[in-house]
CSV table of C-alpha atoms in Angstrom, one decimal:
chain,number,residue,atom,x,y,z
A,1,MET,CA,56.7,-1.7,-30.0
A,2,VAL,CA,56.0,-4.5,-32.7
A,3,PHE,CA,52.7,-4.8,-34.5
A,4,VAL,CA,51.6,-8.3,-34.6
A,5,VAL,CA,49.3,-10.1,-36.7
A,6,ASN,CA,47.3,-13.1,-35.4
A,7,ASN,CA,44.2,-13.9,-37.1
A,8,SER,CA,42.9,-15.9,-34.3
A,9,TYR,CA,43.4,-13.6,-31.4
A,10,GLY,CA,43.5,-10.3,-33.0
A,11,HIS,CA,46.2,-7.7,-34.1
A,12,ARG,CA,48.0,-6.0,-31.2
A,13,LEU,CA,50.9,-3.6,-30.4
A,14,LEU,CA,53.4,-5.7,-28.4
A,15,PRO,CA,56.8,-4.8,-26.8
A,16,SER,CA,59.3,-6.8,-28.6
A,17,ASN,CA,60.2,-8.7,-25.6
A,18,LEU,CA,57.0,-10.5,-25.9
A,19,ILE,CA,56.6,-11.7,-29.3
A,20,LEU,CA,57.8,-15.3,-28.2
A,21,GLU,CA,55.2,-15.2,-25.3
A,22,PRO,CA,52.8,-18.3,-25.8
A,23,GLU,CA,49.7,-15.7,-25.8
A,24,CYS,CA,50.7,-14.3,-29.1
A,25,CYS,CA,52.4,-17.4,-30.8
A,26,ASP,CA,50.6,-19.2,-33.4
A,27,GLY,CA,53.7,-21.0,-34.8
A,28,SER,CA,52.9,-19.2,-38.4
A,29,ASP,CA,56.2,-17.6,-38.3
A,30,GLU,CA,58.2,-19.3,-35.9
A,31,ALA,CA,60.5,-22.4,-35.8
A,32,PRO,CA,59.0,-25.7,-35.4
A,33,GLY,CA,58.5,-26.9,-32.0
A,34,VAL,CA,59.2,-23.2,-30.5
A,35,CYS,CA,55.5,-23.0,-29.4
A,36,THR,CA,52.3,-24.8,-29.7
A,37,ASN,CA,49.4,-22.8,-31.3
A,38,THR,CA,47.0,-22.4,-28.8
A,39,CYS,CA,45.6,-19.0,-30.3
A,40,ASP,CA,42.4,-20.2,-31.5
A,41,GLU,CA,41.4,-21.4,-28.1
A,42,VAL,CA,42.8,-18.3,-26.5
A,43,GLY,CA,41.1,-16.1,-29.2
A,44,GLU,CA,37.6,-17.8,-28.5
A,45,ALA,CA,38.0,-17.0,-24.7
A,46,TYR,CA,39.2,-13.2,-25.3
A,47,ARG,CA,36.2,-12.8,-27.8
A,48,GLN,CA,33.8,-14.1,-25.1
A,49,LYS,CA,35.2,-12.1,-22.5
A,50,GLU,CA,35.0,-9.0,-24.9
A,51,GLU,CA,31.4,-9.6,-25.7
A,52,ALA,CA,30.1,-10.2,-21.9
A,53,GLU,CA,31.7,-7.0,-21.0
A,54,ARG,CA,30.1,-5.1,-24.0
A,55,LYS,CA,26.9,-6.4,-23.1
A,56,LEU,CA,27.2,-5.6,-19.0
A,57,ARG,CA,28.3,-1.9,-20.3
A,58,LYS,CA,25.4,-1.8,-22.7
A,59,THR,CA,22.9,-2.8,-20.1
A,60,GLY,CA,24.3,-0.9,-17.3
A,61,SER,CA,24.6,2.1,-19.3
A,62,LYS,CA,20.8,2.1,-20.2
A,63,ILE,CA,20.1,1.9,-16.2
A,64,ARG,CA,22.5,4.6,-16.0
A,65,ALA,CA,20.5,6.7,-18.5
A,66,MET,CA,17.7,6.2,-16.1
A,67,TYR,CA,19.5,7.8,-13.3
A,68,ILE,CA,20.4,10.8,-15.4
A,69,ALA,CA,16.8,10.7,-16.2
A,70,PHE,CA,15.8,11.0,-12.5
A,71,ALA,CA,18.4,13.4,-11.8
A,72,GLN,CA,16.8,16.0,-14.6
A,73,LYS,CA,13.0,15.2,-12.7
A,74,GLU,CA,14.9,16.0,-9.5
A,75,LYS,CA,16.5,19.2,-10.8
A,76,LYS,CA,12.6,20.5,-11.6
A,77,ARG,CA,11.1,19.2,-8.3
A,78,ILE,CA,13.8,21.0,-6.4
A,79,GLU,CA,13.5,24.1,-8.4
A,80,LYS,CA,9.8,23.8,-7.5
A,81,LEU,CA,10.2,23.5,-3.9
A,82,ILE,CA,12.5,26.5,-4.1
A,83,VAL,CA,9.9,28.6,-5.3
A,84,ASP,CA,7.1,27.1,-3.0
A,85,LEU,CA,9.6,27.8,-0.2
A,86,GLU,CA,10.5,31.5,-1.2
A,87,GLY,CA,6.9,32.2,-1.2
A,88,GLU,CA,6.5,30.6,2.4
A,89,VAL,CA,9.5,32.4,3.7
A,90,ALA,CA,7.8,35.9,2.5
A,91,SER,CA,4.5,34.7,4.2
A,92,ARG,CA,6.3,33.9,7.4
A,93,GLU,CA,8.0,37.1,7.2
A,94,HIS,CA,4.9,39.3,6.9
A,95,GLU,CA,3.6,37.1,9.6
A,96,VAL,CA,6.1,37.5,12.0
A,97,GLU,CA,6.2,41.6,11.5
A,98,ARG,CA,2.6,41.6,12.3
A,99,LEU,CA,2.7,39.5,15.3
A,100,ARG,CA,5.6,41.5,16.4
A,101,ASP,CA,3.4,44.6,16.2
A,102,ILE,CA,0.7,43.0,18.0
A,103,ALA,CA,3.3,41.6,21.1
A,104,LYS,CA,4.2,45.5,21.0
A,105,HIS,CA,1.1,46.5,21.4
A,106,ALA,CA,0.0,43.8,23.7
A,107,GLU,CA,2.9,44.7,26.2
A,108,SER,CA,1.9,48.4,26.1
A,109,LEU,CA,-1.7,47.8,27.5
A,110,SER,CA,-2.7,47.2,31.1
A,111,ALA,CA,-4.7,44.3,32.0
A,112,ALA,CA,-7.4,46.2,33.0
A,113,GLU,CA,-7.4,48.1,29.5
A,114,LEU,CA,-7.6,44.8,27.7
A,115,GLU,CA,-10.3,43.5,29.7
A,116,ARG,CA,-12.2,46.7,29.0
A,117,LYS,CA,-11.6,46.2,25.2
A,118,LYS,CA,-12.7,42.8,25.2
A,119,LEU,CA,-16.5,44.3,26.5
A,120,SER,CA,-16.7,46.0,23.1
A,121,PRO,CA,-19.3,45.3,21.1
A,122,LEU,CA,-17.1,43.9,17.9
A,123,TYR,CA,-15.2,41.7,20.3
A,124,GLN,CA,-18.7,40.2,22.0
A,125,SER,CA,-19.9,39.9,18.4
A,126,LEU,CA,-16.5,37.9,17.4
A,127,LEU,CA,-17.4,35.5,20.3
A,128,THR,CA,-21.1,35.1,19.3
A,129,HIS,CA,-19.9,34.2,15.8
A,130,HIS,CA,-17.2,31.7,16.9
A,131,MET,CA,-19.6,29.9,18.9
A,132,ALA,CA,-22.1,30.0,16.2
A,133,LEU,CA,-19.8,28.4,13.9
A,134,LYS,CA,-18.4,25.6,16.4
A,135,SER,CA,-22.3,25.0,17.0
A,136,LEU,CA,-23.0,24.7,13.2
A,137,GLN,CA,-20.1,22.7,12.4
A,138,LYS,CA,-21.0,20.0,14.8
A,139,GLU,CA,-24.4,20.1,13.3
A,140,HIS,CA,-23.2,19.8,9.9
A,141,GLU,CA,-21.4,17.1,11.0
A,142,LYS,CA,-24.1,15.2,12.4
A,143,HIS,CA,-26.0,15.6,9.3
A,144,LEU,CA,-23.2,14.4,7.1
A,145,GLU,CA,-23.4,11.4,9.5
A,146,LYS,CA,-27.1,10.8,8.9
A,147,GLU,CA,-26.8,11.3,5.4
A,148,LYS,CA,-24.2,8.8,4.9
A,149,ALA,CA,-26.5,6.3,7.0
A,150,LEU,CA,-29.6,7.2,5.0
A,151,GLY,CA,-27.4,6.4,1.9
A,152,ASP,CA,-26.5,3.2,3.2
A,153,VAL,CA,-30.0,2.4,3.7
A,154,LEU,CA,-31.3,3.3,0.6
A,155,ASP,CA,-28.3,1.7,-1.2
A,156,SER,CA,-29.3,-1.5,0.2
A,157,LEU,CA,-33.3,-1.1,-0.4
A,158,ARG,CA,-32.1,-0.3,-4.0
A,159,THR,CA,-29.9,-3.3,-4.7
A,160,GLY,CA,-32.5,-5.5,-3.1
A,161,TYR,CA,-35.6,-4.3,-4.7
A,162,ASN,CA,-37.6,-6.4,-6.5
A,163,PRO,CA,-39.0,-4.8,-9.7
A,164,ASN,CA,-41.6,-7.7,-10.1
A,165,TYR,CA,-43.1,-7.0,-6.5
A,166,GLN,CA,-45.3,-3.9,-7.2
A,167,ASP,CA,-45.2,-1.6,-4.6
A,168,MET,CA,-45.3,1.8,-5.9
A,169,ALA,CA,-44.0,3.3,-2.4
A,170,VAL,CA,-40.5,1.4,-2.8
A,171,LEU,CA,-40.7,2.3,-6.6
A,172,GLU,CA,-40.9,5.8,-5.9
A,173,ALA,CA,-38.2,5.9,-3.3
A,174,VAL,CA,-35.6,3.8,-5.3
A,175,ARG,CA,-36.2,6.4,-8.0
A,176,GLY,CA,-36.0,9.2,-6.2
A,177,TRP,CA,-32.8,8.0,-4.6
A,178,GLU,CA,-31.2,7.4,-7.8
A,179,SER,CA,-32.4,10.7,-9.2
A,180,LEU,CA,-30.6,12.5,-5.9
A,181,ALA,CA,-27.8,10.6,-6.3
A,182,GLY,CA,-27.0,10.4,-10.0
A,183,LEU,CA,-27.4,6.9,-10.1
A,184,PRO,CA,-28.8,4.7,-13.0
A,185,HIS,CA,-31.7,2.9,-12.7
A,186,ILE,CA,-30.9,-0.4,-11.2
A,187,ASN,CA,-33.2,-2.4,-13.5
A,188,ASP,CA,-31.3,-0.8,-16.4
A,189,ILE,CA,-28.0,-2.1,-14.7
A,190,ARG,CA,-29.4,-5.4,-14.4
A,191,LYS,CA,-30.4,-5.3,-18.1
A,192,GLY,CA,-26.9,-4.1,-18.8
A,193,GLU,CA,-25.4,-7.1,-16.9
A,194,ASP,CA,-27.4,-9.5,-18.9
A,195,SER,CA,-26.4,-8.1,-22.1
A,196,GLY,CA,-22.9,-7.4,-21.5
A,197,GLU,CA,-23.4,-3.3,-22.0
A,198,GLU,CA,-22.1,-1.0,-19.6
A,199,MET,CA,-24.6,1.5,-18.6
A,200,GLN,CA,-23.8,5.2,-17.8
A,201,ALA,CA,-25.1,7.0,-14.6
A,202,HIS,CA,-27.4,10.0,-14.8
A,203,ALA,CA,-26.1,13.4,-13.7
A,204,PRO,CA,-27.4,14.7,-10.4
A,205,GLU,CA,-29.7,17.8,-10.7
A,206,VAL,CA,-27.5,21.0,-10.9
A,207,GLU,CA,-27.9,23.1,-7.7
A,208,GLU,CA,-29.3,26.5,-8.0
A,209,GLU,CA,-26.4,29.0,-8.0
A,210,GLY,CA,-26.2,30.7,-4.9
A,211,GLU,CA,-25.0,34.0,-3.5
A,212,GLU,CA,-21.5,35.3,-4.6
A,213,GLY,CA,-19.1,34.3,-2.0
A,214,ILE,CA,-21.2,31.3,-0.4
A,215,TRP,CA,-18.8,28.5,0.7
A,216,ASP,CA,-19.5,24.8,-1.0
A,217,VAL,CA,-19.3,21.7,0.9
A,218,ASP,CA,-15.2,21.3,0.1
A,219,GLN,CA,-14.5,24.8,1.4
A,220,ILE,CA,-16.8,24.5,4.7
A,221,ASP,CA,-14.7,21.0,5.4
A,222,LYS,CA,-11.4,22.9,4.6
A,223,GLU,CA,-11.7,26.4,5.9
A,224,LEU,CA,-14.1,26.0,8.9
A,225,ASP,CA,-11.4,24.5,10.9
A,226,ASN,CA,-8.7,27.4,10.6
A,227,LEU,CA,-11.1,29.9,10.8
A,228,LEU,CA,-12.4,28.7,14.5
A,229,LYS,CA,-8.7,28.6,15.4
A,230,THR,CA,-8.5,32.4,14.7
A,231,ASP,CA,-6.9,34.0,17.9
A,232,HIS,CA,-9.6,37.1,18.5
A,233,ILE,CA,-7.5,38.6,21.2
A,234,SER,CA,-4.6,39.1,18.1
A,235,LEU,CA,-7.6,40.4,15.8
A,236,LEU,CA,-8.8,42.9,18.6
A,237,LEU,CA,-5.0,44.3,19.2
A,238,GLU,CA,-4.8,44.3,15.3
A,239,HIS,CA,-7.9,46.3,15.0
A,240,ASP,CA,-7.2,48.9,17.5
A,241,LYS,CA,-3.9,49.6,15.7
A,242,ILE,CA,-5.6,50.2,12.6
A,243,VAL,CA,-8.4,52.5,13.8
A,244,GLY,CA,-6.0,54.6,15.7
A,245,HIS,CA,-4.3,54.6,19.5
A,246,PRO,CA,-6.9,55.1,22.2
A,247,ILE,CA,-6.6,58.3,24.1
A,248,SER,CA,-4.7,58.3,27.5
A,249,GLN,CA,-7.3,57.8,30.7
A,250,SER,CA,-5.2,60.3,32.5
A,251,ILE,CA,-5.5,64.0,32.1
A,252,LEU,CA,-2.0,64.5,33.2
A,253,PHE,CA,-1.1,63.6,29.5
A,254,ASP,CA,-3.8,65.9,27.8
A,255,ILE,CA,-3.0,69.0,30.2
A,256,THR,CA,-0.3,70.4,28.1
A,257,ALA,CA,-2.9,71.3,25.2
A,258,TYR,CA,-4.3,73.9,27.7
A,259,LEU,CA,-0.8,75.3,28.9
A,260,PRO,CA,1.0,78.1,27.4
A,261,ASP,CA,3.9,77.4,25.9
A,262,SER,CA,6.2,79.1,28.5
A,263,LEU,CA,4.8,76.6,30.8
A,264,ILE,CA,5.1,73.7,29.3
A,265,PRO,CA,8.9,73.0,30.2
A,266,HIS,CA,8.1,73.1,33.4
A,267,TYR,CA,5.1,71.2,33.6
A,268,VAL,CA,6.8,68.6,31.9
A,269,SER,CA,9.8,68.2,34.5
A,270,LEU,CA,6.8,68.3,37.0
A,271,ARG,CA,5.0,65.6,35.7
A,272,ASP,CA,8.0,63.4,34.9
A,273,THR,CA,8.9,63.6,38.7
A,274,VAL,CA,5.3,62.9,40.0
A,275,LEU,CA,5.2,59.8,37.7
A,276,SER,CA,8.7,58.6,39.1
A,277,TRP,CA,7.3,59.0,42.8
A,278,LEU,CA,4.4,57.3,42.0
A,279,LYS,CA,6.1,54.5,40.1
A,280,GLY,CA,8.4,54.3,43.2
A,281,PHE,CA,5.3,53.6,45.5
A,282,GLY,CA,4.3,50.7,43.1
A,283,ILE,CA,1.1,53.0,41.7
A,284,GLY,CA,2.5,53.3,38.2
A,285,SER,CA,0.1,54.6,35.3
A,286,GLY,CA,-2.3,51.8,35.5
A,287,ARG,CA,-0.3,49.4,33.9
A,288,SER,CA,0.5,45.9,34.8
A,289,ASP,CA,3.9,44.1,34.3
A,290,ALA,CA,2.6,41.5,31.5
A,291,SER,CA,-0.7,40.4,31.1
A,292,GLU,CA,-1.8,37.0,30.1
A,293,GLU,CA,-2.4,38.2,26.5
A,294,ALA,CA,0.7,39.7,26.3
A,295,ASN,CA,2.6,36.6,27.1
A,296,GLN,CA,0.4,34.9,24.6
A,297,ALA,CA,1.2,37.4,22.2
A,298,ARG,CA,5.0,36.8,22.7
A,299,GLN,CA,4.5,33.1,22.4
A,300,ALA,CA,2.8,33.1,19.2
A,301,LEU,CA,5.5,35.7,17.9
A,302,SER,CA,8.2,33.2,19.2
A,303,ASP,CA,6.4,30.3,17.3
A,304,VAL,CA,6.3,31.9,14.0
A,305,GLU,CA,9.8,33.2,14.3
A,306,HIS,CA,10.9,29.7,14.9
A,307,GLY,CA,9.0,28.4,11.9
A,308,LEU,CA,10.5,31.2,9.6
A,309,LYS,CA,14.1,30.0,10.7
A,310,LEU,CA,12.9,26.5,9.8
A,311,THR,CA,11.6,27.3,6.6
A,312,ARG,CA,15.0,29.4,5.7
A,313,GLU,CA,17.0,26.6,6.9
A,314,GLU,CA,14.9,24.1,4.5
A,315,GLU,CA,15.1,26.6,1.4
A,316,GLN,CA,18.9,26.9,2.1
A,317,THR,CA,19.3,23.2,2.0
A,318,ALA,CA,16.9,22.8,-1.4
A,319,ARG,CA,19.5,25.3,-2.9
A,320,ASP,CA,22.4,23.6,-1.8
A,321,ASP,CA,20.9,20.1,-3.4
A,322,LEU,CA,20.4,22.0,-6.6
A,323,SER,CA,23.9,23.2,-6.3
A,324,ASN,CA,25.4,19.6,-5.8
A,325,LEU,CA,23.0,18.0,-8.4
A,326,PHE,CA,25.2,18.4,-11.5
A,327,ASN,CA,28.2,19.1,-9.8
A,328,PRO,CA,31.2,16.8,-10.7
A,329,ASP,CA,32.5,17.0,-7.3
A,330,TRP,CA,29.4,15.6,-6.1
A,331,PHE,CA,26.8,13.7,-8.2
A,332,GLY,CA,28.6,13.9,-11.4
A,333,SER,CA,28.2,16.3,-14.5
A,334,GLU,CA,24.9,14.5,-15.6
A,335,GLY,CA,23.7,13.8,-12.1
A,336,GLU,CA,23.8,10.1,-12.6
A,337,TRP,CA,24.6,9.4,-8.8
A,338,LYS,CA,21.7,11.2,-7.3
A,339,LYS,CA,19.7,8.5,-7.8
A,340,LEU,CA,21.9,6.7,-5.1
A,341,ASP,CA,22.1,9.4,-2.6
A,342,GLY,CA,21.4,7.0,0.7
A,343,LEU,CA,21.0,3.6,-0.6
A,344,CYS,CA,22.2,1.2,1.7
A,345,LEU,CA,24.3,-1.8,0.2
A,346,GLU,CA,25.0,-4.6,2.5
A,347,LYS,CA,27.6,-7.8,2.5
A,348,ASP,CA,27.1,-10.6,4.9
A,349,THR,CA,30.7,-12.0,5.7
A,350,GLY,CA,29.7,-14.5,8.3
A,351,ASP,CA,30.4,-12.9,11.3
A,352,TYR,CA,29.6,-9.4,10.3
A,353,THR,CA,27.3,-7.6,7.9
A,354,TYR,CA,28.9,-4.6,6.5
A,355,GLU,CA,26.6,-1.9,5.4
A,356,VAL,CA,27.7,1.2,3.3
A,357,CYS,CA,25.0,4.0,2.8
A,358,LEU,CA,25.9,6.0,-0.3
A,359,PHE,CA,27.1,9.4,0.4
A,360,ASP,CA,26.4,8.8,4.1
A,361,GLU,CA,27.8,6.2,6.4
A,362,ALA,CA,29.5,2.6,6.6
A,363,ARG,CA,28.8,0.4,9.4
A,364,GLN,CA,29.9,-3.0,10.5
A,365,LYS,CA,27.2,-4.7,12.1
A,366,PRO,CA,27.7,-8.1,14.3
A,367,ASN,CA,25.4,-11.2,13.1
A,368,LYS,CA,25.4,-12.9,16.8
A,369,GLY,CA,24.9,-9.9,19.1
A,370,GLY,CA,26.9,-6.9,19.9
A,371,SER,CA,27.4,-3.5,19.2
A,372,THR,CA,27.4,-2.0,15.6
A,373,PHE,CA,30.4,0.2,14.9
A,374,SER,CA,30.5,3.2,12.5
A,375,LEU,CA,33.2,2.9,10.0
A,376,GLY,CA,32.9,6.5,8.9
A,377,LYS,CA,31.0,9.0,7.1
A,378,PHE,CA,31.4,9.8,3.5
A,379,SER,CA,34.3,12.3,2.8
A,380,SER,CA,35.3,12.2,-0.5
A,381,TRP,CA,35.7,10.7,-4.0
A,382,ASN,CA,39.0,9.4,-5.5
A,383,LYS,CA,41.4,12.3,-5.0
A,384,LEU,CA,44.0,10.9,-7.3
A,385,SER,CA,41.8,11.7,-10.3
A,386,LYS,CA,40.2,14.9,-11.4
A,387,PRO,CA,36.3,15.7,-11.0
A,388,GLY,CA,34.4,14.2,-14.4
A,389,GLU,CA,36.7,11.5,-15.1
A,390,LEU,CA,35.6,8.1,-14.8
A,391,GLU,CA,38.6,6.8,-12.6
A,392,TYR,CA,37.2,9.8,-10.1
A,393,TYR,CA,34.1,7.7,-9.4
A,394,THR,CA,35.6,4.6,-8.8
A,395,LYS,CA,36.4,5.2,-5.3
A,396,GLN,CA,34.8,6.6,-2.3
A,397,ARG,CA,36.2,7.3,1.2
A,398,TYR,CA,34.6,6.8,4.2
A,399,THR,CA,36.3,8.1,7.4
A,400,GLN,CA,36.4,9.5,10.9
A,401,GLY,CA,34.6,6.2,12.2
A,402,ALA,CA,34.8,4.5,15.8
A,403,LYS,CA,37.9,4.3,17.2
A,404,CYS,CA,39.7,1.2,17.3
A,405,TRP,CA,40.9,-0.2,20.6
A,406,ASN,CA,45.0,0.7,20.4
A,407,GLY,CA,44.2,1.7,17.0
A,408,PRO,CA,43.3,4.4,14.4
A,409,GLN,CA,39.8,5.5,13.6
A,410,ARG,CA,37.8,3.1,11.5
A,411,SER,CA,37.8,4.1,7.6
A,412,VAL,CA,36.3,2.5,4.3
A,413,GLU,CA,37.5,2.8,0.9
A,414,LEU,CA,34.8,1.8,-1.5
A,415,VAL,CA,36.2,0.5,-4.6
A,416,LEU,CA,33.5,0.3,-7.4
A,417,SER,CA,33.3,-0.9,-11.0
A,418,CYS,CA,30.5,-1.1,-13.7
A,419,GLY,CA,27.8,-3.6,-12.7
A,420,THR,CA,24.2,-3.9,-13.7
A,421,GLU,CA,23.4,-4.0,-10.1
A,422,ASN,CA,24.2,-1.9,-7.0
A,423,ALA,CA,25.8,-4.3,-4.9
A,424,LEU,CA,28.7,-5.2,-2.4
A,425,LEU,CA,31.0,-7.8,-3.4
A,426,THR,CA,33.8,-8.5,-1.0
A,427,VAL,CA,35.3,-7.1,2.2
A,428,ALA,CA,38.8,-7.1,3.3
A,429,GLU,CA,40.7,-5.2,6.2
A,430,LEU,CA,43.8,-4.4,4.8
A,431,GLU,CA,45.4,-2.6,7.8
A,432,LYS,CA,44.3,-2.7,11.3
A,433,CYS,CA,40.6,-1.0,11.1
A,434,GLU,CA,41.1,-0.2,7.7
A,435,TYR,CA,38.9,-1.6,5.3
A,436,GLN,CA,38.6,-1.9,1.6
A,437,ILE,CA,35.1,-3.0,-0.1
A,438,THR,CA,34.3,-3.6,-3.5
A,439,GLY,CA,31.1,-3.0,-5.4
A,440,THR,CA,29.5,-2.9,-8.7
A,441,THR,CA,27.2,-0.4,-9.9
A,442,PRO,CA,25.3,0.9,-13.0
A,443,ALA,CA,26.6,4.8,-12.4
A,444,LEU,CA,29.8,3.5,-13.6
A,445,CYS,CA,28.7,2.2,-16.8
A,446,ARG,CA,29.1,4.7,-19.2
A,447,PRO,CA,27.7,4.5,-23.0
A,448,LEU,CA,29.8,2.3,-25.6
A,449,GLU,CA,29.8,5.1,-27.9
A,450,ASP,CA,31.9,7.1,-25.6
A,451,GLU,CA,34.5,4.7,-26.1
A,452,ILE,CA,34.1,4.5,-29.6
A,453,ARG,CA,34.3,8.6,-29.7
A,454,LYS,CA,37.4,8.4,-27.7
A,455,ASP,CA,39.2,5.9,-29.8
A,456,GLU,CA,38.4,8.0,-33.0
A,457,LEU,CA,39.9,11.0,-31.2
């Protein structure tokens, strides 16, 4: 290697066999006529190219910094989501256990016994309260509609009111509505518009504090529907479980309390034999196979168990997303690629439009009708480099696409470079059904300081 001094092009280390090449010859230390001095032109072009690349890197690195900031926000969002899902899982697990107990209890009851329980004053009171709440809800909605209509009428009267028309009834109506609704006086507004001053609304009168626990309007709108959807059968069964199991109706199950201990084994054997005969004749112990309420209890349990399963899967997905966020194997050590997850880029080549949805799937879509073919799903980064290295993120592999006729499954190698936009540039079919697509992305524009630090080392 020879260190070549060239004031126009720049000092460089070059192999000795290249020192007479035109690109490094300025005629200063060569024999006359050996080479023409073009170093000024070459040097100027080189500097312009270097400056353009520097500006591109600088702009791209700023966009990349925004991607990194997005990853940090995404981390906080996913962490909060996991906490919320953990709470939801715990809540659903508790609900599953509650409904499982109710389902077991419902299945243990005969249909006749459950109907008897429905005649209890507690259950009948629940039904009465339910109907009363439903009726009140309808009346409440009617009053809200009437109140809105009345407000529209009074607003129209207020804005069209002529203060020079001395109708005291209209004046009192307008003043009363303004006080009730917390509106500024209409005359003051008109004066403010003329003078350019902004008028402040009057605060509505503060309502007297009601009884503790009384719902406000927002709570009524939010909670009343949920309250009316309450399953009263489940409440009845749960209440029965809390207050204790009912005493069996048959004396056969209570007679042991009156027998001497020596006779109890003989009685139990005889009882079991009799019950077995009764069951064989279809008489049983008064219990039906399965009541409608038991079926409903099992269905409710099944629905909640399914919801629990989905919530657990959602929680696991969130944990996987958090694990991959700053994983060099996935979205980079700084998470700079997370912003591009699922971003779809397209390139129109005339007959076809090629689409690559990053970290998802590549497709070939005909522009003149026909079927869209999968070119493969994302499978890996550049396997020839190590995770974390810049070169590792310059290539993505999309494999296992639709099979070609008499050929392999379609696949794509996406070759990326630093750029200020996420875009696809070229498409080439290097081998049959094996495509190479080039593109640019700011995610590859590392800060210039990184290069400076590397040179210093």
